[in-house]
Tab-separated table of C-alpha atoms and ligand atoms in Angstrom:
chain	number	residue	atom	x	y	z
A	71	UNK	CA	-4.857	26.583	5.414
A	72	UNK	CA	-8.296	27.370	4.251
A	73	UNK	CA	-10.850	25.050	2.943
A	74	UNK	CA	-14.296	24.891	0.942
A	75	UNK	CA	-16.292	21.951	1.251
A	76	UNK	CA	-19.267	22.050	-1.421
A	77	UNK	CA	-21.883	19.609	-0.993
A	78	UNK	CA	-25.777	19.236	-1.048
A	79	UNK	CA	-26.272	17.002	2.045
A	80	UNK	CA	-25.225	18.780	5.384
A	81	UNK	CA	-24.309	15.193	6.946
A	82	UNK	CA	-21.684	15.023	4.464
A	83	UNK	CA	-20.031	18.694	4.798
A	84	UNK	CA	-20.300	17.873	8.305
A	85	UNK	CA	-17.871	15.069	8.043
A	86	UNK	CA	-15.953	15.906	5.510
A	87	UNK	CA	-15.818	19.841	7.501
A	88	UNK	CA	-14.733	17.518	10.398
A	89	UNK	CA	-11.814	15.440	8.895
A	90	UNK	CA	-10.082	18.982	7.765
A	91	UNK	CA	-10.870	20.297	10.471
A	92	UNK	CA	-8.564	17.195	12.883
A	93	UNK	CA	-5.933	18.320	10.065
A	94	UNK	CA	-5.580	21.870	10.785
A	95	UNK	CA	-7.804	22.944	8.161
A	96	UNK	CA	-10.028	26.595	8.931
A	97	UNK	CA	-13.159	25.089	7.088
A	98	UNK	CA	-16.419	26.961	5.360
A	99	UNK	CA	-19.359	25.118	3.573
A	100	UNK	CA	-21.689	25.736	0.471
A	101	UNK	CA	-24.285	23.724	-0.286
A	102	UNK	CA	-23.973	24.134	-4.219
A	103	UNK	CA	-21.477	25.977	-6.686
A	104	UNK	CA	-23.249	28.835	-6.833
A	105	UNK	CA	-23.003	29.271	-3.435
A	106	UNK	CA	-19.329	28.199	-3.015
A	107	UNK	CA	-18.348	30.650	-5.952
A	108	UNK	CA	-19.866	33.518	-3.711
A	109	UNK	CA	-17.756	32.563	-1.375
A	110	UNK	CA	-14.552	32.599	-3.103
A	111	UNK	CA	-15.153	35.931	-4.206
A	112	UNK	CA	-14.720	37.289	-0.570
A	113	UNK	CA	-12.204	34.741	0.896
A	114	UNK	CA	-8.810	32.895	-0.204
A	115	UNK	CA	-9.532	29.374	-0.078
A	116	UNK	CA	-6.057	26.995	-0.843
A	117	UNK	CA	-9.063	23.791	-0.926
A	118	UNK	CA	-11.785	22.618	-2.022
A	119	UNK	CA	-13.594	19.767	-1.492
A	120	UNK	CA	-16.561	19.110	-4.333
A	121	UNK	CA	-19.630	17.410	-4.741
A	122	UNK	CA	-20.316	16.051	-8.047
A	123	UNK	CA	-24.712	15.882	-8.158
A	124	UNK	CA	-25.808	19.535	-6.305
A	125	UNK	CA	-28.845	21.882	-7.322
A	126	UNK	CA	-28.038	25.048	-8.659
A	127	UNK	CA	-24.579	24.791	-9.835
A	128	UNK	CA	-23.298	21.208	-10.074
A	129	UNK	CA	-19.717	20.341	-8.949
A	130	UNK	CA	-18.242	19.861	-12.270
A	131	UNK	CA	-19.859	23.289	-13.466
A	132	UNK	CA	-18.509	24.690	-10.199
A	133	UNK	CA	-15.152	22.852	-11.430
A	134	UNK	CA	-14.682	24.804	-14.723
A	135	UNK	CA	-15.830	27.988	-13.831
A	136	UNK	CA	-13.072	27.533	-11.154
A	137	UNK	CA	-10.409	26.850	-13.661
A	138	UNK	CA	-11.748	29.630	-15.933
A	139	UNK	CA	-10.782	31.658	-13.567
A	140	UNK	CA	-6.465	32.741	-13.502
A	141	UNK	CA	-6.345	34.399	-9.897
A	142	UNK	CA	-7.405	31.109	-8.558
A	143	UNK	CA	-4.957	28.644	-10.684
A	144	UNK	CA	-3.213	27.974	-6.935
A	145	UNK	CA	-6.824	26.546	-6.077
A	146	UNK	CA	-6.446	22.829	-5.251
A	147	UNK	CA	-9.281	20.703	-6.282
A	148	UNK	CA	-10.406	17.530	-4.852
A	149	UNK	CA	-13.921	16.070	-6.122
A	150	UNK	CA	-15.605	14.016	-3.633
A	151	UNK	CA	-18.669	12.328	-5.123
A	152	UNK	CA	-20.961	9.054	-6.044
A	153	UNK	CA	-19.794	9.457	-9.729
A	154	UNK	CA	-17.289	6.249	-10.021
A	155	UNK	CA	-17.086	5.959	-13.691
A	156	UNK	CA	-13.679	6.287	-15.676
A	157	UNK	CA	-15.603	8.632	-17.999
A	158	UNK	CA	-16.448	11.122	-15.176
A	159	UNK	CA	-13.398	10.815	-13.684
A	160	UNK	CA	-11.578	11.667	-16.686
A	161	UNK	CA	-13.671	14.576	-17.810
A	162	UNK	CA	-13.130	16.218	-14.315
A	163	UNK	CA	-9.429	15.780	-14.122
A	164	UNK	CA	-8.932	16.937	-18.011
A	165	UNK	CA	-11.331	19.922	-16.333
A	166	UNK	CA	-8.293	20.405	-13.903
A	167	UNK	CA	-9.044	18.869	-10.792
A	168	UNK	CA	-6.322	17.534	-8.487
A	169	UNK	CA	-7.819	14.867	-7.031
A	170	UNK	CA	-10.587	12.445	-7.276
A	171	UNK	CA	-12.543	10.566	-4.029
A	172	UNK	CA	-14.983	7.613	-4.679
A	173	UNK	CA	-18.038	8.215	-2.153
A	174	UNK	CA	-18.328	6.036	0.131
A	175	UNK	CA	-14.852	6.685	1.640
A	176	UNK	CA	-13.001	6.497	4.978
A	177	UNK	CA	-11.376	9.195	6.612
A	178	UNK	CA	-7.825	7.565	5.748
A	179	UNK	CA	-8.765	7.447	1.978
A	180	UNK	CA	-9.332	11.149	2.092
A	181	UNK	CA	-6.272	12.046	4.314
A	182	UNK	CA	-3.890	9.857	2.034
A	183	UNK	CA	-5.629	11.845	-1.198
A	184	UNK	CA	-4.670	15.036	0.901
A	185	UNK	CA	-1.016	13.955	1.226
A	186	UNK	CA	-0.743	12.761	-2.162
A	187	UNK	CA	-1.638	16.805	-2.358
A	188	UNK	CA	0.847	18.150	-0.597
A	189	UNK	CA	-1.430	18.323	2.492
A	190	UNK	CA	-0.213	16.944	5.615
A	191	UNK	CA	-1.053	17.210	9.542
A	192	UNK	CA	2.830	18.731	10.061
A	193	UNK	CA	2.172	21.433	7.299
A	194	UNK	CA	-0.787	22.301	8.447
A	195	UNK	CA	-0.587	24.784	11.524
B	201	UNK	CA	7.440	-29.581	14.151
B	202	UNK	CA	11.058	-28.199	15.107
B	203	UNK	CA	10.097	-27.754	19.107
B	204	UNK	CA	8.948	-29.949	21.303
B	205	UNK	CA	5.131	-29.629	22.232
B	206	UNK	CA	5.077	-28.807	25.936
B	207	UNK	CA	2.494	-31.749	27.753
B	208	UNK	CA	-0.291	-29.166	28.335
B	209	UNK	CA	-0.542	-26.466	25.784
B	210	UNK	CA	-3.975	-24.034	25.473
B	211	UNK	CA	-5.167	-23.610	22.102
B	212	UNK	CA	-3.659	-20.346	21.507
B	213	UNK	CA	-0.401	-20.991	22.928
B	214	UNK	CA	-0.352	-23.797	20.619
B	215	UNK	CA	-1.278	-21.305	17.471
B	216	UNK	CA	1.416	-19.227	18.369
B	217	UNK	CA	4.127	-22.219	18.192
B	218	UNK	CA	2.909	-23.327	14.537
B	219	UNK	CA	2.743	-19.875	13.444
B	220	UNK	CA	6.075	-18.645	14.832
B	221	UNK	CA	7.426	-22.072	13.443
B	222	UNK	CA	6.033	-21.628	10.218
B	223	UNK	CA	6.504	-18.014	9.401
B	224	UNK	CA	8.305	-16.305	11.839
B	225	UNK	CA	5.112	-14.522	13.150
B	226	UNK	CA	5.436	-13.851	16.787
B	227	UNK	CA	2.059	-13.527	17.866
B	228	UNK	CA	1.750	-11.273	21.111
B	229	UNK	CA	-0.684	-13.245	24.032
B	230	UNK	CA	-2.850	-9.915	23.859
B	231	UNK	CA	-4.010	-11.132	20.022
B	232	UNK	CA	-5.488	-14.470	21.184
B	233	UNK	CA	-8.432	-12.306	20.494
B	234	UNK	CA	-7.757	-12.973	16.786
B	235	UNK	CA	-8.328	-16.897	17.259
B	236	UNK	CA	-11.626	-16.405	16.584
B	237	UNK	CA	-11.896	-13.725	14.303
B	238	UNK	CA	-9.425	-15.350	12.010
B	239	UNK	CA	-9.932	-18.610	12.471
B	240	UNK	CA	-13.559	-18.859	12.214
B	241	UNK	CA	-14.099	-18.273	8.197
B	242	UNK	CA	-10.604	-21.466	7.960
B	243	UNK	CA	-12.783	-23.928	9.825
B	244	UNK	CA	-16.338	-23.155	7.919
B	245	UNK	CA	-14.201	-22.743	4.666
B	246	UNK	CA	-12.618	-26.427	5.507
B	247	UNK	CA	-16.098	-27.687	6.695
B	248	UNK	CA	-15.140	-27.889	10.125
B	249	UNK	CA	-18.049	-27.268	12.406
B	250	UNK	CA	-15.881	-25.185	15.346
B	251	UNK	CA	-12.801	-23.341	15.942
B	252	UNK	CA	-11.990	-26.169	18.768
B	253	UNK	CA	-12.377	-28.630	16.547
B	254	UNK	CA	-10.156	-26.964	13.515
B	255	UNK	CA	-7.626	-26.767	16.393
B	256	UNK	CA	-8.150	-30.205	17.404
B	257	UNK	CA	-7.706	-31.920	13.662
B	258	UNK	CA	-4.666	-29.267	13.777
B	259	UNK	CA	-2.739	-30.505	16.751
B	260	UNK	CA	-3.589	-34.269	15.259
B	261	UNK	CA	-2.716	-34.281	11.541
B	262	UNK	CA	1.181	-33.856	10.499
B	263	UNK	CA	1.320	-30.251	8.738
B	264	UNK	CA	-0.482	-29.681	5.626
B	265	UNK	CA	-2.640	-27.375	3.855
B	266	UNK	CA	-5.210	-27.094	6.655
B	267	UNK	CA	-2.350	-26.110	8.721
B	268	UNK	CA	-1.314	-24.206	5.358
B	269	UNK	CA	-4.465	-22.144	5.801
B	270	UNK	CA	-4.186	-21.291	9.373
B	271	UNK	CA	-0.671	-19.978	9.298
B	272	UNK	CA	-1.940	-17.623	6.265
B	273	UNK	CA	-4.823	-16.768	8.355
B	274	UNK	CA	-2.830	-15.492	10.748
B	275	UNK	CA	-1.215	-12.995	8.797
B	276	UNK	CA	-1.725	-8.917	8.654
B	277	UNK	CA	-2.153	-8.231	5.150
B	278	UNK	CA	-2.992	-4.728	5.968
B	279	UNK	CA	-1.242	-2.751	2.510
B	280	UNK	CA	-2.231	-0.092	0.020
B	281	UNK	CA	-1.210	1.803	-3.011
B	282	UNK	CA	1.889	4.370	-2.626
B	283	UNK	CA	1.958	3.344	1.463
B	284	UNK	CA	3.592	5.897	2.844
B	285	UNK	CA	4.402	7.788	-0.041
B	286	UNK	CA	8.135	9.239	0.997
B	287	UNK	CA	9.612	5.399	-0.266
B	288	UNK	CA	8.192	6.010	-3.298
B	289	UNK	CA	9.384	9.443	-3.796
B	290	UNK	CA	12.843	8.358	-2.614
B	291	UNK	CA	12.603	5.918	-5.410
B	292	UNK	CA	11.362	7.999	-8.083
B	293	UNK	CA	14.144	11.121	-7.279
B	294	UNK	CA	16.885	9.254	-5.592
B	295	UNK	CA	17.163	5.103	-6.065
B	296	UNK	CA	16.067	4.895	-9.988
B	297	UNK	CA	17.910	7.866	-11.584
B	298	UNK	CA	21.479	6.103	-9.137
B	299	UNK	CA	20.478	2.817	-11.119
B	300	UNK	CA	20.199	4.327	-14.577
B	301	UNK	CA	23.790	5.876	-13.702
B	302	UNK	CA	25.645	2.943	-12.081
B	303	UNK	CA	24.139	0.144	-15.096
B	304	UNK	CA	23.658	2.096	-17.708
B	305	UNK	CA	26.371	-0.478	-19.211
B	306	UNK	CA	24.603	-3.714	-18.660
B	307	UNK	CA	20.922	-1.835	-19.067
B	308	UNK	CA	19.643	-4.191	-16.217
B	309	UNK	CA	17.011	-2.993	-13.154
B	310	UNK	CA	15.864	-5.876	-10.812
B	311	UNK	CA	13.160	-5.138	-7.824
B	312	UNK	CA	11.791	-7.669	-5.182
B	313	UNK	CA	8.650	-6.806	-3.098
B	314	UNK	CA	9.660	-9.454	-0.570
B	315	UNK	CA	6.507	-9.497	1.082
B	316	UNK	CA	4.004	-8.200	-1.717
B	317	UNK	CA	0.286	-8.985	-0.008
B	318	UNK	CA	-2.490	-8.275	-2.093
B	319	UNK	CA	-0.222	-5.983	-4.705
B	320	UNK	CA	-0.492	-2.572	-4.106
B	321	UNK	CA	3.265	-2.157	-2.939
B	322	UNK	CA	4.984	-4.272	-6.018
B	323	UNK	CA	2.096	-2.333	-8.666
B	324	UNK	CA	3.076	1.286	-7.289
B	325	UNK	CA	6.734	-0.231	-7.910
B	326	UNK	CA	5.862	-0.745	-11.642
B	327	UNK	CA	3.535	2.970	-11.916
B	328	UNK	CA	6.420	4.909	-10.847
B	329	UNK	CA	8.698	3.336	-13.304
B	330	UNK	CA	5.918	3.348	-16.360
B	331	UNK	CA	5.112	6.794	-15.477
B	332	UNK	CA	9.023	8.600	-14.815
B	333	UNK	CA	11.102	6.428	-16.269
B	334	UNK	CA	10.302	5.493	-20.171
B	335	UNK	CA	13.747	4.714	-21.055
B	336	UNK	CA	13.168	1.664	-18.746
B	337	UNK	CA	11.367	-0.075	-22.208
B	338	UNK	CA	14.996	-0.131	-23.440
B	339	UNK	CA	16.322	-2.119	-20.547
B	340	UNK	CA	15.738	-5.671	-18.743
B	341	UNK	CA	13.398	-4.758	-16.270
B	342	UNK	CA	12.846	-7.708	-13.674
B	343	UNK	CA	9.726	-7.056	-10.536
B	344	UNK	CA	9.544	-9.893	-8.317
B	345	UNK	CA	6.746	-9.823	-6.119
B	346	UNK	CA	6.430	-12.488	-3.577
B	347	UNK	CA	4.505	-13.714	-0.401
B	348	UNK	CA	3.702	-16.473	1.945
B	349	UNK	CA	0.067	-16.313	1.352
B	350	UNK	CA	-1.301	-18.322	-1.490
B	351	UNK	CA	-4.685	-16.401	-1.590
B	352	UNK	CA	-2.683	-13.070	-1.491
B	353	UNK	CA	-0.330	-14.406	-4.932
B	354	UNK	CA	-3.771	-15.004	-5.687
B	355	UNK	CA	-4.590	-11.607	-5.363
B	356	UNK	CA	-1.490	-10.463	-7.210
B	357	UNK	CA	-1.771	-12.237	-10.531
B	358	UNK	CA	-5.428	-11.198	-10.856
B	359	UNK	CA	-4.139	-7.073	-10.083
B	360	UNK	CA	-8.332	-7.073	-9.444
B	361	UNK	CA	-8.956	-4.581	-6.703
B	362	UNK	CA	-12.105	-2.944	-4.805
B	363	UNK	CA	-13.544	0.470	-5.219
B	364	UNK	CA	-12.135	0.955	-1.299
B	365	UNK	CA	-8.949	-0.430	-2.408
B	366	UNK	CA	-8.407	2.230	-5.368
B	367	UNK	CA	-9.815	5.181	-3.622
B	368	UNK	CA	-6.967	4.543	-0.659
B	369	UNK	CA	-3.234	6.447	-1.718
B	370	UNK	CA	-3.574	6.023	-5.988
B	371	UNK	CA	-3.474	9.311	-7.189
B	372	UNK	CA	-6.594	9.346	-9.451
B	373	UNK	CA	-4.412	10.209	-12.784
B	374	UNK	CA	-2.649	6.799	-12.501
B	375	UNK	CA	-6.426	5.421	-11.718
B	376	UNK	CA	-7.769	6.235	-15.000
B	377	UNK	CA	-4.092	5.499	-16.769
B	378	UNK	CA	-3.122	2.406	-15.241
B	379	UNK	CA	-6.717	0.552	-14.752
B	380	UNK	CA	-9.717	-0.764	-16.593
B	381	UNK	CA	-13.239	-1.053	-14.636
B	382	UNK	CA	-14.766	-4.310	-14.676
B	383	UNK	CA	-18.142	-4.254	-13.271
B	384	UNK	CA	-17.565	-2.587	-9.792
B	385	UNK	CA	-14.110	-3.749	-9.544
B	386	UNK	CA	-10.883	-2.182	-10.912
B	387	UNK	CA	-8.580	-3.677	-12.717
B	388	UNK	CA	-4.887	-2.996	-13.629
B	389	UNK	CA	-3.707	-3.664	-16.932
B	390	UNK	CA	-1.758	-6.161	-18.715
B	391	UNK	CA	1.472	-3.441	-19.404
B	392	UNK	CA	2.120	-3.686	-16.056
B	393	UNK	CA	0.757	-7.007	-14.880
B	394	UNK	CA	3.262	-8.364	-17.631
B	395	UNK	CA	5.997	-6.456	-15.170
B	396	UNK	CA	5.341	-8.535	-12.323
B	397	UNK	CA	6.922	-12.133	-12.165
B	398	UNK	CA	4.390	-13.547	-8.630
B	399	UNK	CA	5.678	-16.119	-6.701
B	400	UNK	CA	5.460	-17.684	-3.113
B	401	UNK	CA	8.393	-17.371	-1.031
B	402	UNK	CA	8.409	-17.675	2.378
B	403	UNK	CA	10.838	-15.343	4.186
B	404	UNK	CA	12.662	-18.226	6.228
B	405	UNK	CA	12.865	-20.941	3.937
B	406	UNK	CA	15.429	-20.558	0.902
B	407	UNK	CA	14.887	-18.107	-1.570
B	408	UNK	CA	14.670	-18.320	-5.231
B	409	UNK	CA	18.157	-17.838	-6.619
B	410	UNK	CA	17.153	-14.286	-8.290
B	411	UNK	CA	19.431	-12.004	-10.160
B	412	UNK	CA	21.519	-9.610	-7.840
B	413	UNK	CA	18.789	-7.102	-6.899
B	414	UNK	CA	18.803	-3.297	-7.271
B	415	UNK	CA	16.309	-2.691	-4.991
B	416	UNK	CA	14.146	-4.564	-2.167
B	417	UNK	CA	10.779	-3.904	-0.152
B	418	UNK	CA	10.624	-5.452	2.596
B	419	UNK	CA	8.139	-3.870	4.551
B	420	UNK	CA	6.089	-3.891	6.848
B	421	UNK	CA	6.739	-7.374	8.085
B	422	UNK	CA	9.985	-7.805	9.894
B	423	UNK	CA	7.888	-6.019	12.491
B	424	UNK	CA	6.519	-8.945	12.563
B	425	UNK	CA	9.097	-10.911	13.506
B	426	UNK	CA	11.237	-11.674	16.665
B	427	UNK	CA	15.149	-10.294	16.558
B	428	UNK	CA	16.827	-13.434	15.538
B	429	UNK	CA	14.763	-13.756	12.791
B	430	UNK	CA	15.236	-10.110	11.781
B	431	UNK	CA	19.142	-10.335	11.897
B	432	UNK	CA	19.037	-13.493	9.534
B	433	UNK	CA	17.017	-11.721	6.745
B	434	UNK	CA	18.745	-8.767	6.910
B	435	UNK	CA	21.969	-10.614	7.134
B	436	UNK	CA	20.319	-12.863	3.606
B	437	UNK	CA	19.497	-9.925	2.098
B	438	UNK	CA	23.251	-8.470	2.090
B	439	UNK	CA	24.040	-11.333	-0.142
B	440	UNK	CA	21.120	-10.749	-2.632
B	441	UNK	CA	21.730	-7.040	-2.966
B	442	UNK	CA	24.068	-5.679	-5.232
B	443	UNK	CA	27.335	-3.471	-3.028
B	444	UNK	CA	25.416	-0.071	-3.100
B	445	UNK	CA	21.649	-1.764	-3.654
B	446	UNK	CA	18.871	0.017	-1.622
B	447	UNK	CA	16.055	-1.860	0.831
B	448	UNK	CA	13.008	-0.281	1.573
B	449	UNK	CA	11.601	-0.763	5.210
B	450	UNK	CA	8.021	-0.177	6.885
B	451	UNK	CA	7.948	3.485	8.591
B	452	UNK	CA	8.386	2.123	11.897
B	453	UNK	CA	11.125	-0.485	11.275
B	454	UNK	CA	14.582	-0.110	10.873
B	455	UNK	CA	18.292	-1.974	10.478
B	456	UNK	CA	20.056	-0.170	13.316
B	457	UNK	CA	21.037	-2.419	15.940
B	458	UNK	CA	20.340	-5.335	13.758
B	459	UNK	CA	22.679	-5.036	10.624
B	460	UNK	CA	25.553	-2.426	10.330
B	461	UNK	CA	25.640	-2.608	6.801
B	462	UNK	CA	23.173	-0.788	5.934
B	463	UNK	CA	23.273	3.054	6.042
B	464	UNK	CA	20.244	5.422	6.027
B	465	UNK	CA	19.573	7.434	3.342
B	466	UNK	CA	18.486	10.730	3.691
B	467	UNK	CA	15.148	11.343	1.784
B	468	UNK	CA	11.887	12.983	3.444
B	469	UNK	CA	10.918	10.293	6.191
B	470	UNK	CA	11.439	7.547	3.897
B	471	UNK	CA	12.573	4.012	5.440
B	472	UNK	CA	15.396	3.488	2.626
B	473	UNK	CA	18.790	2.087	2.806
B	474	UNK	CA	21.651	1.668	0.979
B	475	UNK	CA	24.072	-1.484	1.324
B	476	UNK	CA	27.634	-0.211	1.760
B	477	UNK	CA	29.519	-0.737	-1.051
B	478	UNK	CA	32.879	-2.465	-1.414
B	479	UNK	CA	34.539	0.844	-1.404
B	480	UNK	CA	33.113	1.707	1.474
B	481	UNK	CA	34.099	-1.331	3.608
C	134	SAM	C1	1.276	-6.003	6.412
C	134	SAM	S1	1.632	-6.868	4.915
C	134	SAM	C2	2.788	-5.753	4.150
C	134	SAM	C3	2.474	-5.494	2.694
C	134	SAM	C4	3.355	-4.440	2.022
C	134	SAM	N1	4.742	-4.816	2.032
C	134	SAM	C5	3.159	-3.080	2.676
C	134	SAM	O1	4.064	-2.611	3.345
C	134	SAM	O2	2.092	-2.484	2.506
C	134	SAM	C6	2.642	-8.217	5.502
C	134	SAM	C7	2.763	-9.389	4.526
C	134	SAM	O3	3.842	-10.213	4.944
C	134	SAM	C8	3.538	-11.550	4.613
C	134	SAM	N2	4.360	-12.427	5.438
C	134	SAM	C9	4.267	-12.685	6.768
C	134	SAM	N3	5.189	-13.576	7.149
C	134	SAM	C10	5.895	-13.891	6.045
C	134	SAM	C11	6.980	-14.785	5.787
C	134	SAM	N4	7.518	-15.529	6.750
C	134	SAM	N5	7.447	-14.849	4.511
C	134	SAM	C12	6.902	-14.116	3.525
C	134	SAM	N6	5.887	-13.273	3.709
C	134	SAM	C13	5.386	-13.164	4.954
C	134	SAM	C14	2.050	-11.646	4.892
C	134	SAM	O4	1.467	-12.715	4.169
C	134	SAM	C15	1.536	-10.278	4.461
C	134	SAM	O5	1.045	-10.304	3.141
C	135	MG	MG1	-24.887	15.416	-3.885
């Protein structure tokens, strides 16, 4: 499994690169949506991991143009961010993300949001 | 007090007896760590200057709500929404759609969370029926949701939970269906709230005479307890289940070599069993 973790502060891709990486997880970062869209065009990522408040190309920017997008549909989605409002959460998920993390967060938050994603240790060679 | 104090008993040795007396807890010597820890916030709460001293008043007074506290204290209320995730699943594909089938005639679904903590297990009870089952509106729906703790019942009835709390196994769709923020805390709302009848129970005293049950959780604190006192509940809950009801377990508990009427069923790595029915006897 591949993963994309988008997000402004390298301390934080550096975790969050570190708990997929325990899972199994191959892992690349981008520090904004710009950047992480770039990437995509070169490499199949099954994850990503997203940042809400980035320069450039915000995370729920980065979210639609993902989604506006068919030949990555199979893309799963997971925003990871400060944003803890029921408005923001609903306007990203109605924008078709998967999953929704509340910064701060432990690693066992984010590992049981991963399972309730179909991601697990065991299916994760 | 049911034992005999021995003449010279340490402090913790002397936890462990009113805590194994009181709730079944068997409290392993390596813990007496947890004195402290645990202890500490009972005796300022109670305006009790010192741990020693609590334990002192403790070993003086007959039992009441100081010793109330302690026992509670003692407890691992360690839980959180969808635990696990395979029971829940198990219950969503396998144990409700059996139910709808076998009383469809009398229209009638009763749960117990037999050891409910702060919530999270009896609440993702009453999401996955809200959210797969709407013909469930049309029936008698009963969810008990019990506990030994006071403060935890406490925590039940007011379904008010911590940004940590929701971010830990609740899928974020349920989140924004099945809450309402208030200030930085989330709360769940009164449809399923309403589902939930809360009361104390503790595990070895008599139960409440409920309805035969469909389904029971009980997990996560058997492993608690020590094999005698495993053997009686699962032997009680044979006669609260209905022939053919199912009981939920903690992942690393189980009925074999405890109760042989119970048989595992087969879903994912779920802890789920099904009391044998009459047939089957
Ligand atoms: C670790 S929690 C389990 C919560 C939930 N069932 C789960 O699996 O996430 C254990 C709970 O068992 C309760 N408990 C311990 N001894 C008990 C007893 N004798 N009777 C009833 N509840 C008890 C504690 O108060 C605590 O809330
Ligand atoms: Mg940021």
């Amino acid at each position: 499994m591949h993963a994309l973790v988008i997000d402004d502060s390298r301390a934080m891709r550096k975790v969050l690169s570190k708990i997929l990486g325990d899972l199994g997880f191959s892992v690349v970062e981008a520090g904004n949506g710009q950047e992480a869209l770039e990437r995509m065009q070169s490499e199949a990522v099954d994850l990503a991991l997203i940042d809400w408040n980035m320069p450039v190309m915000n995370g729920y920017e980065f979210l639609q143009a993902v989604r506006a997008q068919p030949s990555w549909a199979d893309v799963r989605l997971m925003m990871v961010t400060t944003e803890t409002g029921i408005e923001e959460m609903t306007k990203a998920l109605a924008a078709g993300a998967d999953e929704y993390v509340m910064k701060p967060f432990t690693k066992s938050d984010l590992v049981s949001k991963l399972g309730l994603m179909g991601f697990r240790r065991e299916a994760t060679p | 007090m049911t034992s005999a104090a021995p003449k010279f008993e340490s402090d913790f040795d002397f936890l462990r007896r009113l805590v194994h007396e009181r709730s079944a807890i068997v409290l392993e010597p390596t813990q007496s760590y947890l004195l402290e820890a645990r202890l500490g916030p009972v005796a300022h709460k109670a305006g009790i200057p010192t741990v020693g001293e609590l334990l002192r008043r403790l070993r003086l007074e007959r039992y009441g709500p100081l010793h109330r506290s302690v026992v509670e204290a003692m407890t691992t209320n360690e839980t959180f929404f969808f635990r696990d995730l395979a029971p829940f699943q198990a219950l969503q594909k396998v144990v409700i759609p059996a139910i709808l089938g076998n009383n469809a005639a009398s229209r009638q679904l009763s749960v117990w969370c037999a050891a409910a903590s702060s919530g999270q297990e009896p609440y993702s009870v009453a999401m996955t029926l809200r959210e797969h089952f709407p013909q469930l509106t049309q029936w008698k729906v009963e969810l008990h949701a019990t506990d030994l703790s006071d403060e935890m019942l406490e925590r039940v009835r007011s379904g008010s939970y911590s940004q940590l709390e929701v971010n830990r196994g609740l899928p974020a769709q349920m989140l924004i269906k099945y809450f309402q923020r208030s200030g930085v805390r989330w709360t769940v709302k009164p449809e399923l709230t309403s589902l939930l009848t809360v009361r104390k129970v503790n595990l070895i005293d008599p139960w409440p005479n409920f309805p035969l049950l469909d389904v029971v959780f009980l997990r996560n604190v058997l492993i608690y307890f020590d094999v005698e006192t495993k053997k009686k509940i699962l032997g009680r809950m044979k006669r609260v289940l209905r022939p053919g009801g199912y009981l939920f377990l903690g992942g690393a508990e189980t009925t074999s070599g405890l109760e042989d009427d119970f048989e595992r069923v087969n879903f994912a790595n779920a802890s789920c069993y099904q009391l044998r029915g009459p047939e089957a006897k």
